CSV table of C-alpha atoms and ligand atoms in Angstrom, one decimal:
chain,number,residue,atom,x,y,z
L,105,UNK,CA,0.0,0.0,0.0
L,106,UNK,CA,1.3,3.5,-0.8
L,107,UNK,CA,2.2,5.7,2.0
L,108,UNK,CA,-0.2,8.7,2.2
L,109,UNK,CA,2.7,11.1,1.5
L,110,UNK,CA,3.8,9.2,-1.6
L,111,UNK,CA,0.2,9.2,-2.8
L,112,UNK,CA,-0.1,12.9,-2.5
L,113,UNK,CA,3.3,13.4,-4.2
L,114,UNK,CA,2.2,11.3,-7.1
L,115,UNK,CA,-1.0,13.2,-7.4
L,116,UNK,CA,0.8,16.5,-7.4
L,117,UNK,CA,3.4,15.4,-9.8
L,118,UNK,CA,0.9,14.1,-12.3
L,119,UNK,CA,-0.6,17.6,-12.5
L,120,UNK,CA,2.7,19.3,-13.4
L,121,UNK,CA,3.9,19.3,-17.0
L,122,UNK,CA,7.1,17.3,-17.4
L,123,UNK,CA,9.4,20.3,-18.3
L,124,UNK,CA,8.5,21.9,-15.0
L,125,UNK,CA,9.8,19.0,-12.9
L,126,UNK,CA,13.1,18.8,-14.7
L,127,UNK,CA,15.8,18.9,-12.1
L,128,UNK,CA,19.0,20.9,-12.3
L,129,UNK,CA,21.9,18.8,-13.7
L,130,UNK,CA,23.0,16.2,-11.2
L,131,UNK,CA,26.5,16.5,-9.9
L,132,UNK,CA,29.1,14.3,-11.6
L,133,UNK,CA,29.8,10.9,-10.2
L,134,UNK,CA,33.1,10.3,-12.2
L,135,UNK,CA,35.7,11.8,-14.4
L,136,UNK,CA,36.2,10.1,-17.7
L,137,UNK,CA,38.5,10.0,-20.7
L,138,UNK,CA,38.3,8.4,-24.1
L,139,UNK,CA,40.7,5.4,-24.8
L,140,UNK,CA,42.1,4.4,-28.2
L,141,UNK,CA,44.0,1.5,-29.7
L,142,UNK,CA,47.0,2.1,-31.9
L,143,UNK,CA,48.6,-0.5,-34.2
L,144,UNK,CA,51.2,1.6,-36.0
L,145,UNK,CA,54.1,0.8,-33.6
L,146,UNK,CA,55.9,-2.5,-33.1
L,147,UNK,CA,53.1,-3.7,-30.9
L,148,UNK,CA,49.5,-2.6,-30.3
L,149,UNK,CA,49.3,0.1,-27.6
L,150,UNK,CA,46.5,1.9,-25.9
L,151,UNK,CA,46.2,5.6,-25.2
L,152,UNK,CA,44.0,7.9,-23.1
L,153,UNK,CA,43.0,11.3,-24.4
L,154,UNK,CA,43.3,14.1,-21.9
L,155,UNK,CA,43.5,17.9,-22.1
L,156,UNK,CA,46.9,19.4,-21.4
L,157,UNK,CA,46.4,23.2,-21.6
L,158,UNK,CA,43.7,25.8,-22.1
L,159,UNK,CA,44.8,28.5,-24.5
L,160,UNK,CA,42.8,30.8,-26.8
L,161,UNK,CA,39.6,29.6,-25.1
L,162,UNK,CA,40.3,26.0,-26.2
L,163,UNK,CA,41.6,22.9,-24.7
L,164,UNK,CA,44.6,21.3,-26.2
L,165,UNK,CA,44.0,17.5,-26.5
L,166,UNK,CA,46.8,15.0,-26.2
L,167,UNK,CA,47.0,11.2,-26.4
L,168,UNK,CA,49.1,9.6,-23.7
L,169,UNK,CA,50.1,5.9,-23.5
L,170,UNK,CA,48.4,4.2,-20.5
L,171,UNK,CA,51.0,2.7,-18.2
L,172,UNK,CA,49.7,1.1,-15.0
L,173,UNK,CA,53.3,0.5,-13.9
L,174,UNK,CA,55.0,3.8,-14.4
L,175,UNK,CA,55.8,5.8,-11.2
L,176,UNK,CA,55.5,9.2,-12.9
L,177,UNK,CA,53.7,10.8,-15.8
L,178,UNK,CA,55.9,12.3,-18.5
L,179,UNK,CA,55.2,14.0,-21.8
L,180,UNK,CA,56.5,16.1,-24.6
L,181,UNK,CA,56.9,19.6,-23.1
L,182,UNK,CA,59.6,22.0,-22.0
L,183,UNK,CA,60.0,23.6,-18.6
L,184,UNK,CA,60.2,27.4,-18.5
L,185,UNK,CA,60.7,29.8,-15.6
L,186,UNK,CA,58.6,33.0,-16.0
L,187,UNK,CA,55.8,31.1,-17.7
L,188,UNK,CA,53.6,34.1,-18.2
L,189,UNK,CA,55.9,36.3,-20.3
L,190,UNK,CA,54.8,34.7,-23.6
L,191,UNK,CA,58.1,33.1,-24.3
L,192,UNK,CA,56.8,29.6,-25.0
L,193,UNK,CA,57.7,28.6,-28.6
L,194,UNK,CA,54.8,28.0,-31.0
L,195,UNK,CA,53.3,24.4,-31.0
L,196,UNK,CA,55.1,23.7,-27.7
L,197,UNK,CA,53.7,23.0,-24.3
L,198,UNK,CA,55.5,24.9,-21.6
L,199,UNK,CA,55.2,24.1,-17.9
L,200,UNK,CA,56.9,25.4,-14.8
L,201,UNK,CA,59.9,23.5,-13.4
L,202,UNK,CA,60.3,22.0,-10.0
L,203,UNK,CA,63.5,23.5,-8.5
L,204,UNK,CA,66.2,21.1,-7.3
L,205,UNK,CA,65.7,22.7,-3.8
L,206,UNK,CA,62.1,21.6,-3.5
L,207,UNK,CA,61.1,18.5,-1.6
L,208,UNK,CA,59.3,17.0,-4.6
L,209,UNK,CA,62.7,16.8,-6.3
L,210,UNK,CA,64.4,14.9,-3.5
L,211,UNK,CA,61.3,12.8,-3.0
L,212,UNK,CA,60.9,11.7,-6.7
L,213,UNK,CA,64.6,11.1,-7.1
L,214,UNK,CA,64.8,9.0,-3.9
L,215,UNK,CA,61.6,6.9,-4.2
L,216,UNK,CA,59.4,7.5,-7.1
L,217,UNK,CA,61.8,7.7,-10.0
L,218,UNK,CA,62.1,4.8,-12.5
L,219,UNK,CA,64.5,2.3,-10.9
L,220,UNK,CA,67.2,0.8,-13.0
L,221,UNK,CA,70.9,0.1,-12.4
L,222,UNK,CA,71.7,1.3,-16.0
L,223,UNK,CA,70.3,4.8,-15.4
L,224,UNK,CA,72.9,7.4,-15.2
L,225,UNK,CA,73.2,9.4,-11.9
L,226,UNK,CA,71.0,12.4,-11.9
L,227,UNK,CA,72.5,15.9,-12.0
L,228,UNK,CA,71.3,19.3,-11.1
L,229,UNK,CA,71.4,21.6,-14.0
L,230,UNK,CA,71.5,25.3,-13.7
L,231,UNK,CA,69.6,27.1,-16.4
L,232,UNK,CA,69.5,30.8,-17.2
L,233,UNK,CA,69.0,33.3,-14.3
L,234,UNK,CA,70.8,30.8,-12.0
L,235,UNK,CA,67.8,28.6,-11.4
L,236,UNK,CA,68.4,24.9,-10.8
L,237,UNK,CA,66.1,22.4,-12.4
L,238,UNK,CA,65.4,18.8,-11.2
L,239,UNK,CA,66.3,16.0,-13.6
L,240,UNK,CA,64.9,12.6,-12.9
L,241,UNK,CA,65.3,9.2,-14.6
L,242,UNK,CA,62.7,7.5,-16.6
L,243,UNK,CA,62.6,4.2,-18.5
L,244,UNK,CA,60.8,4.3,-21.8
L,245,UNK,CA,58.3,1.4,-21.5
L,246,UNK,CA,58.4,0.8,-25.3
L,247,UNK,CA,62.1,0.4,-26.0
L,248,UNK,CA,63.5,0.7,-22.5
L,249,UNK,CA,66.4,3.0,-22.7
L,250,UNK,CA,66.8,5.3,-19.6
L,251,UNK,CA,66.6,9.0,-20.1
L,252,UNK,CA,66.8,12.1,-17.9
L,253,UNK,CA,63.8,14.4,-18.0
L,254,UNK,CA,62.9,17.5,-16.0
L,255,UNK,CA,60.3,17.4,-13.2
L,256,UNK,CA,57.6,20.0,-13.5
L,257,UNK,CA,54.3,21.4,-12.2
L,258,UNK,CA,51.7,20.2,-14.6
L,259,UNK,CA,48.0,20.6,-15.0
L,260,UNK,CA,45.7,18.1,-16.8
L,261,UNK,CA,42.0,18.5,-17.5
L,262,UNK,CA,39.5,15.7,-17.6
L,263,UNK,CA,35.7,15.8,-18.3
L,264,UNK,CA,33.0,14.9,-15.8
L,265,UNK,CA,30.2,12.4,-16.2
L,266,UNK,CA,27.2,11.0,-14.4
L,267,UNK,CA,28.2,7.5,-15.6
L,268,UNK,CA,25.8,7.7,-18.6
L,269,UNK,CA,26.9,10.7,-20.5
L,270,UNK,CA,29.5,13.5,-20.3
L,271,UNK,CA,28.4,16.5,-18.2
L,272,UNK,CA,29.4,20.1,-19.0
L,273,UNK,CA,31.9,20.5,-16.2
L,274,UNK,CA,35.6,19.6,-16.3
L,275,UNK,CA,38.2,19.0,-13.6
L,276,UNK,CA,41.7,20.4,-13.4
L,277,UNK,CA,44.2,17.9,-12.0
L,278,UNK,CA,47.3,19.5,-10.6
L,279,UNK,CA,50.2,17.0,-10.7
L,280,UNK,CA,53.9,16.7,-10.8
L,281,UNK,CA,55.0,15.1,-14.1
L,282,UNK,CA,58.1,15.4,-16.2
L,283,UNK,CA,59.0,17.1,-19.5
L,284,UNK,CA,60.8,14.9,-22.1
L,285,UNK,CA,62.1,16.0,-25.5
L,286,UNK,CA,60.0,15.0,-28.6
L,287,UNK,CA,62.8,12.6,-29.6
L,288,UNK,CA,61.8,10.2,-26.8
L,289,UNK,CA,58.5,9.6,-28.5
L,290,UNK,CA,60.0,8.3,-31.8
L,291,UNK,CA,59.1,4.7,-31.1
L,292,UNK,CA,55.6,5.6,-30.0
L,293,UNK,CA,52.5,5.4,-32.2
L,294,UNK,CA,51.8,8.5,-34.2
L,295,UNK,CA,50.1,11.3,-32.1
L,296,UNK,CA,51.2,9.8,-28.8
L,297,UNK,CA,53.1,12.4,-26.9
L,298,UNK,CA,53.3,11.2,-23.4
L,299,UNK,CA,52.9,8.4,-20.8
L,300,UNK,CA,50.2,8.7,-18.2
L,301,UNK,CA,51.1,6.8,-15.0
L,302,UNK,CA,48.2,4.9,-13.5
L,303,UNK,CA,50.3,3.1,-10.9
L,304,UNK,CA,50.0,3.2,-7.1
L,305,UNK,CA,52.8,5.7,-6.9
L,306,UNK,CA,52.0,8.9,-5.0
L,307,UNK,CA,53.2,10.8,-8.1
L,308,UNK,CA,50.9,8.9,-10.5
L,309,UNK,CA,47.9,10.4,-12.1
L,310,UNK,CA,45.1,8.9,-9.9
L,311,UNK,CA,46.5,10.8,-6.9
L,312,UNK,CA,45.9,14.2,-8.6
L,313,UNK,CA,42.2,13.2,-9.3
L,314,UNK,CA,41.6,12.6,-5.7
L,315,UNK,CA,38.5,14.7,-5.1
L,316,UNK,CA,36.0,13.7,-2.5
L,317,UNK,CA,33.3,12.5,-2.6
L,318,UNK,CA,34.7,10.5,-5.5
L,319,UNK,CA,36.2,7.3,-4.4
L,320,UNK,CA,39.8,6.5,-5.3
L,321,UNK,CA,38.8,4.0,-8.0
L,322,UNK,CA,39.7,4.0,-11.7
L,323,UNK,CA,38.5,1.6,-14.4
L,324,UNK,CA,39.8,0.8,-17.8
L,325,UNK,CA,37.8,-0.5,-20.7
L,326,UNK,CA,40.0,-1.0,-23.8
L,327,UNK,CA,38.5,-0.9,-27.3
L,328,UNK,CA,39.3,-3.9,-29.6
L,329,UNK,CA,39.7,-1.8,-32.8
L,330,UNK,CA,41.5,1.4,-33.8
L,331,UNK,CA,38.2,2.9,-35.1
L,332,UNK,CA,36.3,2.6,-31.8
L,333,UNK,CA,36.7,4.5,-28.5
L,334,UNK,CA,37.0,2.9,-25.1
L,335,UNK,CA,36.5,4.5,-21.8
L,336,UNK,CA,38.4,5.3,-18.6
L,337,UNK,CA,36.5,6.3,-15.5
L,338,UNK,CA,37.8,7.7,-12.2
L,339,UNK,CA,35.3,7.5,-9.3
L,340,UNK,CA,32.9,5.1,-7.8
L,341,UNK,CA,30.4,4.9,-10.6
L,342,UNK,CA,27.8,4.0,-11.7
L,343,UNK,CA,29.2,3.2,-15.2
L,344,UNK,CA,26.8,2.5,-18.1
L,345,UNK,CA,27.6,1.0,-21.5
L,346,UNK,CA,24.6,1.0,-23.9
L,347,UNK,CA,22.4,-0.8,-24.7
L,348,UNK,CA,22.8,-2.3,-21.2
L,349,UNK,CA,20.5,-0.6,-18.8
L,350,UNK,CA,22.3,-1.8,-15.7
L,351,UNK,CA,25.5,-0.5,-14.1
L,352,UNK,CA,28.5,-2.4,-15.4
L,353,UNK,CA,29.5,-2.9,-11.8
L,354,UNK,CA,26.9,-5.6,-11.6
L,355,UNK,CA,29.0,-7.7,-14.0
L,356,UNK,CA,32.2,-7.5,-11.9
L,357,UNK,CA,33.9,-10.1,-9.7
L,358,UNK,CA,36.6,-9.0,-7.3
L,359,UNK,CA,39.9,-10.2,-6.1
L,360,UNK,CA,42.5,-8.6,-3.9
L,361,UNK,CA,45.2,-6.4,-5.5
L,362,UNK,CA,48.5,-7.5,-4.2
L,363,UNK,CA,51.5,-5.2,-3.5
L,364,UNK,CA,54.9,-6.1,-4.7
L,365,UNK,CA,58.0,-4.7,-3.2
L,366,UNK,CA,59.9,-2.4,-5.6
L,367,UNK,CA,56.9,-2.0,-7.9
L,368,UNK,CA,54.1,0.5,-8.1
L,369,UNK,CA,52.3,-1.9,-10.5
L,370,UNK,CA,49.2,-4.1,-9.8
L,371,UNK,CA,49.3,-7.8,-9.1
L,372,UNK,CA,46.7,-10.5,-8.5
L,373,UNK,CA,47.1,-14.0,-7.2
L,374,UNK,CA,46.3,-16.8,-9.7
L,375,UNK,CA,45.7,-20.3,-8.2
L,376,UNK,CA,45.2,-22.3,-11.3
L,377,UNK,CA,44.3,-22.1,-15.0
L,378,UNK,CA,41.3,-24.2,-16.1
L,379,UNK,CA,40.6,-25.1,-19.6
L,380,UNK,CA,37.4,-27.2,-20.2
L,381,UNK,CA,37.1,-28.3,-16.6
L,382,UNK,CA,40.7,-29.6,-16.5
L,383,UNK,CA,42.9,-27.7,-14.1
L,384,UNK,CA,46.5,-26.9,-15.2
L,385,UNK,CA,49.0,-27.4,-12.6
L,386,UNK,CA,50.7,-24.2,-11.7
L,387,UNK,CA,52.5,-23.2,-8.5
L,388,UNK,CA,49.6,-22.2,-6.1
L,389,UNK,CA,48.9,-18.5,-5.6
L,390,UNK,CA,51.2,-17.3,-8.4
L,391,UNK,CA,51.9,-13.6,-8.4
L,392,UNK,CA,50.5,-12.3,-11.6
L,393,UNK,CA,51.3,-8.9,-13.0
L,394,UNK,CA,48.8,-6.8,-14.9
L,395,UNK,CA,50.4,-4.9,-17.8
L,396,UNK,CA,49.0,-2.3,-20.2
L,397,UNK,CA,52.3,-2.3,-22.1
L,398,UNK,CA,52.8,-6.1,-22.7
L,399,UNK,CA,50.6,-6.7,-25.7
L,400,UNK,CA,49.8,-10.4,-24.9
L,401,UNK,CA,49.7,-12.5,-21.8
L,402,UNK,CA,53.1,-14.0,-21.2
L,403,UNK,CA,53.7,-17.2,-19.3
L,404,UNK,CA,56.8,-18.7,-17.9
L,405,UNK,CA,57.9,-21.7,-20.1
L,406,UNK,CA,56.7,-24.4,-17.7
L,407,UNK,CA,53.2,-22.9,-17.4
L,408,UNK,CA,53.1,-21.9,-21.1
L,409,UNK,CA,53.8,-25.5,-22.2
L,410,UNK,CA,51.1,-26.9,-20.0
L,411,UNK,CA,48.5,-24.4,-21.2
L,412,UNK,CA,49.4,-25.0,-24.9
L,413,UNK,CA,49.3,-28.8,-24.4
L,414,UNK,CA,45.8,-28.6,-22.9
L,415,UNK,CA,44.6,-26.0,-25.3
L,416,UNK,CA,45.7,-28.1,-28.3
L,417,UNK,CA,43.8,-31.1,-26.9
L,418,UNK,CA,40.5,-29.2,-26.6
L,419,UNK,CA,40.9,-27.7,-30.1
L,420,UNK,CA,41.8,-30.9,-32.0
L,421,UNK,CA,38.9,-30.5,-34.3
L,422,UNK,CA,40.3,-27.2,-35.7
L,423,UNK,CA,42.6,-27.2,-38.7
L,424,UNK,CA,46.2,-26.3,-37.6
L,425,UNK,CA,48.3,-23.7,-39.3
L,426,UNK,CA,52.0,-23.0,-39.2
L,427,UNK,CA,52.7,-20.9,-36.2
L,428,UNK,CA,53.6,-17.2,-36.6
L,429,UNK,CA,56.1,-15.8,-34.2
L,430,UNK,CA,55.9,-14.8,-31.3
L,431,UNK,CA,52.9,-17.2,-31.1
L,432,UNK,CA,53.3,-21.0,-30.8
L,433,UNK,CA,49.8,-22.3,-31.6
L,434,UNK,CA,47.9,-21.3,-34.7
L,435,UNK,CA,44.9,-22.4,-36.6
L,436,UNK,CA,43.6,-22.0,-40.1
L,437,UNK,CA,40.5,-19.8,-40.4
L,438,UNK,CA,39.8,-20.5,-44.0
L,439,UNK,CA,38.4,-23.8,-45.2
L,440,UNK,CA,36.3,-25.0,-48.1
L,441,UNK,CA,36.6,-21.4,-49.6
L,442,UNK,CA,35.0,-19.7,-46.6
L,443,UNK,CA,36.2,-17.9,-43.6
L,444,UNK,CA,35.5,-19.7,-40.3
L,445,UNK,CA,34.7,-17.9,-37.1
L,446,UNK,CA,36.7,-19.9,-34.6
L,447,UNK,CA,35.1,-20.7,-31.3
L,448,UNK,CA,37.4,-22.1,-28.7
L,449,UNK,CA,36.9,-23.1,-25.0
L,450,UNK,CA,37.5,-20.4,-22.3
L,451,UNK,CA,40.8,-20.2,-20.6
L,452,UNK,CA,39.8,-19.5,-17.0
L,453,UNK,CA,42.1,-17.9,-14.5
L,454,UNK,CA,41.1,-19.1,-11.1
L,455,UNK,CA,42.0,-16.4,-8.6
L,456,UNK,CA,42.2,-16.2,-4.9
L,457,UNK,CA,38.8,-17.0,-3.3
L,458,UNK,CA,37.9,-19.1,-6.4
L,459,UNK,CA,36.8,-16.2,-8.6
L,460,UNK,CA,37.2,-16.9,-12.3
L,461,UNK,CA,38.4,-14.6,-15.0
L,462,UNK,CA,37.2,-16.2,-18.2
L,463,UNK,CA,39.3,-15.5,-21.3
L,464,UNK,CA,36.9,-16.3,-24.1
L,465,UNK,CA,37.6,-16.5,-27.9
L,466,UNK,CA,37.7,-12.7,-28.5
L,467,UNK,CA,40.5,-12.4,-26.0
L,468,UNK,CA,42.4,-15.7,-26.6
L,469,UNK,CA,42.4,-15.9,-30.4
L,470,UNK,CA,44.2,-13.2,-32.4
L,471,UNK,CA,43.4,-13.1,-36.1
L,472,UNK,CA,46.8,-12.5,-37.7
L,473,UNK,CA,46.1,-12.8,-41.4
L,474,UNK,CA,42.9,-13.6,-43.3
L,475,UNK,CA,43.7,-17.3,-43.0
L,476,UNK,CA,45.4,-17.7,-39.6
L,477,UNK,CA,44.5,-17.0,-36.0
L,478,UNK,CA,46.8,-17.8,-33.1
L,479,UNK,CA,46.5,-18.4,-29.4
L,480,UNK,CA,47.5,-14.9,-28.1
L,481,UNK,CA,49.7,-16.1,-25.3
L,482,UNK,CA,53.5,-15.9,-25.4
L,483,UNK,CA,56.3,-18.1,-24.0
L,484,UNK,CA,58.2,-15.7,-21.7
L,485,UNK,CA,61.2,-18.1,-21.1
L,486,UNK,CA,62.3,-19.7,-17.8
L,487,UNK,CA,63.5,-16.6,-16.1
L,488,UNK,CA,60.5,-14.3,-16.0
L,489,UNK,CA,60.4,-11.8,-13.0
L,490,UNK,CA,56.7,-12.8,-12.6
L,491,UNK,CA,55.5,-16.2,-13.8
L,492,UNK,CA,52.4,-14.7,-15.4
L,493,UNK,CA,51.9,-11.3,-16.9
L,494,UNK,CA,48.4,-10.6,-18.2
L,495,UNK,CA,48.7,-8.4,-21.3
L,496,UNK,CA,46.5,-5.8,-22.9
L,497,UNK,CA,45.0,-7.9,-25.7
L,498,UNK,CA,43.3,-9.9,-22.9
L,499,UNK,CA,41.9,-6.6,-21.5
L,500,UNK,CA,40.0,-5.6,-24.6
L,501,UNK,CA,36.3,-5.4,-24.1
L,502,UNK,CA,36.7,-6.4,-20.5
L,503,UNK,CA,35.8,-3.9,-17.8
L,504,UNK,CA,38.6,-3.7,-15.3
L,505,UNK,CA,38.3,-1.8,-12.0
L,506,UNK,CA,41.2,-0.8,-9.8
L,507,UNK,CA,39.9,0.1,-6.3
L,508,UNK,CA,42.8,1.8,-4.7
L,509,UNK,CA,40.8,2.5,-1.5
L,510,UNK,CA,40.1,-1.2,-0.7
L,511,UNK,CA,43.0,-2.7,-2.8
L,512,UNK,CA,40.6,-4.7,-4.9
L,513,UNK,CA,40.6,-5.5,-8.5
L,514,UNK,CA,37.2,-5.9,-10.3
L,515,UNK,CA,36.9,-7.7,-13.7
L,516,UNK,CA,33.9,-8.4,-15.9
L,517,UNK,CA,35.4,-11.0,-18.3
L,518,UNK,CA,34.2,-10.3,-21.9
L,519,UNK,CA,31.5,-7.7,-22.2
L,520,UNK,CA,30.6,-9.1,-25.6
L,521,UNK,CA,28.9,-11.9,-23.8
L,522,UNK,CA,26.8,-9.3,-22.0
L,523,UNK,CA,25.9,-7.8,-25.4
L,524,UNK,CA,27.9,-4.7,-24.9
L,525,UNK,CA,31.5,-3.6,-25.4
L,526,UNK,CA,34.1,-1.0,-24.3
L,527,UNK,CA,33.1,1.1,-27.3
L,528,UNK,CA,29.6,1.6,-25.9
L,529,UNK,CA,29.9,4.6,-23.7
L,530,UNK,CA,27.6,7.4,-24.8
L,531,UNK,CA,29.9,10.4,-25.6
L,532,UNK,CA,26.9,12.6,-26.4
L,533,UNK,CA,26.6,15.4,-23.8
L,534,UNK,CA,23.8,14.6,-21.3
L,535,UNK,CA,21.0,17.1,-20.9
L,536,UNK,CA,21.4,16.8,-17.2
F,453,NAG,C1,35.7,17.4,-22.9
F,453,NAG,O1,34.4,18.1,-23.1
F,453,NAG,C2,34.5,19.1,-24.1
F,453,NAG,C3,33.1,19.7,-24.2
F,453,NAG,O2,32.7,20.2,-23.0
F,453,NAG,C4,34.9,18.5,-25.5
F,453,NAG,O3,35.0,19.6,-26.4
F,453,NAG,C5,36.2,17.8,-25.3
F,453,NAG,O4,36.6,17.2,-26.5
F,453,NAG,C6,36.2,16.8,-24.2
F,453,NAG,N1,37.5,16.2,-24.0
F,453,NAG,C7,37.7,14.9,-23.9
F,453,NAG,C8,39.2,14.6,-23.7
F,453,NAG,O5,36.9,14.1,-23.9
F,454,NAG,C1,70.9,19.4,-6.1
F,454,NAG,O1,70.7,20.6,-5.4
F,454,NAG,C2,70.1,20.5,-4.2
F,454,NAG,C3,69.8,21.8,-3.6
F,454,NAG,O2,70.9,22.7,-3.7
F,454,NAG,C4,71.0,19.6,-3.3
F,454,NAG,O3,70.3,19.4,-2.0
F,454,NAG,C5,71.2,18.3,-3.9
F,454,NAG,O4,72.1,17.5,-3.2
F,454,NAG,C6,71.8,18.4,-5.4
F,454,NAG,N1,71.7,17.1,-6.0
F,454,NAG,C7,72.7,16.7,-6.8
F,454,NAG,C8,72.5,15.4,-7.4
F,454,NAG,O5,73.7,17.4,-7.2
F,455,NAG,C1,48.8,-15.1,-1.9
F,455,NAG,O1,50.1,-14.4,-1.9
F,455,NAG,C2,49.9,-13.1,-1.5
F,455,NAG,C3,51.2,-12.3,-1.6
F,455,NAG,O2,52.2,-13.0,-2.2
F,455,NAG,C4,49.4,-13.1,0.0
F,455,NAG,O3,49.2,-11.7,0.4
F,455,NAG,C5,48.1,-13.8,0.1
F,455,NAG,O4,47.7,-13.9,1.4
F,455,NAG,C6,48.3,-15.2,-0.5
F,455,NAG,N1,46.9,-15.9,-0.6
F,455,NAG,C7,46.7,-17.1,-0.3
F,455,NAG,C8,45.3,-17.6,-0.4
F,455,NAG,O5,47.6,-17.9,0.0
F,456,NAG,C1,34.9,-29.0,-45.8
F,456,NAG,O1,34.0,-29.7,-46.7
F,456,NAG,C2,34.1,-31.2,-46.4
F,456,NAG,C3,33.3,-31.9,-47.4
F,456,NAG,O2,32.0,-31.2,-47.6
F,456,NAG,C4,33.6,-31.5,-45.0
F,456,NAG,O3,33.7,-32.8,-44.7
F,456,NAG,C5,34.5,-30.7,-44.0
F,456,NAG,O4,34.0,-30.9,-42.7
F,456,NAG,C6,34.5,-29.2,-44.4
F,456,NAG,N1,35.5,-28.6,-43.5
F,456,NAG,C7,35.2,-27.5,-42.7
F,456,NAG,C8,36.3,-27.1,-41.8
F,456,NAG,O5,34.1,-27.0,-42.7
F,457,NAG,C1,23.1,9.0,-25.9
F,457,NAG,O1,22.7,10.0,-25.0
F,457,NAG,C2,21.9,10.9,-25.6
F,457,NAG,C3,21.7,12.1,-24.6
F,457,NAG,O2,21.2,11.6,-23.4
F,457,NAG,C4,20.6,10.3,-26.0
F,457,NAG,O3,19.7,11.2,-26.6
F,457,NAG,C5,20.9,9.1,-26.9
F,457,NAG,O4,19.7,8.4,-27.2
F,457,NAG,C6,21.9,8.1,-26.3
F,457,NAG,N1,22.3,7.1,-27.3
F,457,NAG,C7,22.3,5.9,-27.0
F,457,NAG,C8,22.8,4.9,-28.1
F,457,NAG,O5,22.0,5.4,-25.9
């Protein structure tokens, strides 16, 4: 039975024309940024589009590589003292330097710099007017040389959302990052001019988005093609991907995020790998790294061999093809003059507490040529630092949530099975 007050409210509302009860725009529940896939470098890579400066009443948009391991954000810019005297060269992004006297400089150098024995020792450099800048080391995640870059005070802008559509407001994130010369981006896909750090380092990007009441949670949903746009959210949600009417959070299972000494990256514990009900013997509770840079899941040789042996057994009915490096197990996708859509059994990662991350065909089989698809797992050799590294191809069209507040990792498995995808955020501005 309706409560009397509800009844009165309903009667009153029914008398008012709809326009009149329109509410003011609801406040945002998240920040968001579009994600893209790039295939014009040696390996597929994924970028986030953010806004780096506001000039002439317009935002400058830049694509940054997503790196969930990097301790610090860095991009193509130059540091300049006296920012406001109009001395920034054309088509260049200028930011203010952190001085070598400031605590951020010591802090980043001591703890939050890229660690590598091959990096040269950092030096203080004195620029004009006697100011001293702060050089820090960074490792290029694509081709790995170490370089020295200058720590700066940066501002990035992200748009706001109610989880369904963009809202009019944007958010300015103040952050320390580093300026690197354009030459460091030569091995990057075209139009990628930076690396946005999403690690747990206090100098990574999520820290600069910390804005109560938003929770310290970010999520990644990688698109599977270069022509579609995926989505990154920061905040507790809800998150909607059309035509689904329910919050994507309803599709998630959770497992603890593990810390690993000497790394700001994210790890989960994998207890076993199951293919068609048969469990593959792996050392229990194997520390598994999540990587947005490794293109494919990489397994230590002993684990790789067992996975491939089992996978070959359950795919016996498929026509084999010569393998194409770096993959070891490939199938023909062309038979009797027609293209076959392969369907293979799931590869299930059984995590701590028995939760299962199911890697289904879209994330296990990579179509390499018209005629050949390969199991998108790589043999990482005997001496891998972590026995399992889950790579970015396995993230495509999966919704992944990194809850930094509760140290939890949420995963949806393939959204395609829920009749949606990472390309289904509605980028049309909401009416509020
Ligand atoms: C942010 O929103 C503005 C419109 O308010 C739009 O012009 C801009 O492209 C958006 N930027 C990103 C990175 O989505
Ligand atoms: C850089 O300068 C600061 C401040 O003068 C000093 O504390 C620091 O030791 C210097 N570092 C190096 C590597 O020279
Ligand atoms: C698995 O390993 C992690 C760290 O290596 C540890 O924190 C966790 O308690 C372990 N879980 C189980 C179920 O053994
Ligand atoms: C190709 O055609 C032959 C004869 O019709 C059939 O036996 C075979 O199963 C077909 N192969 C595939 C992969 O469809
Ligand atoms: C996207 O959002 C706009 C504005 O709310 C709405 O008009 C449109 O129908 C939505 N499109 C889809 C595919 O849901």
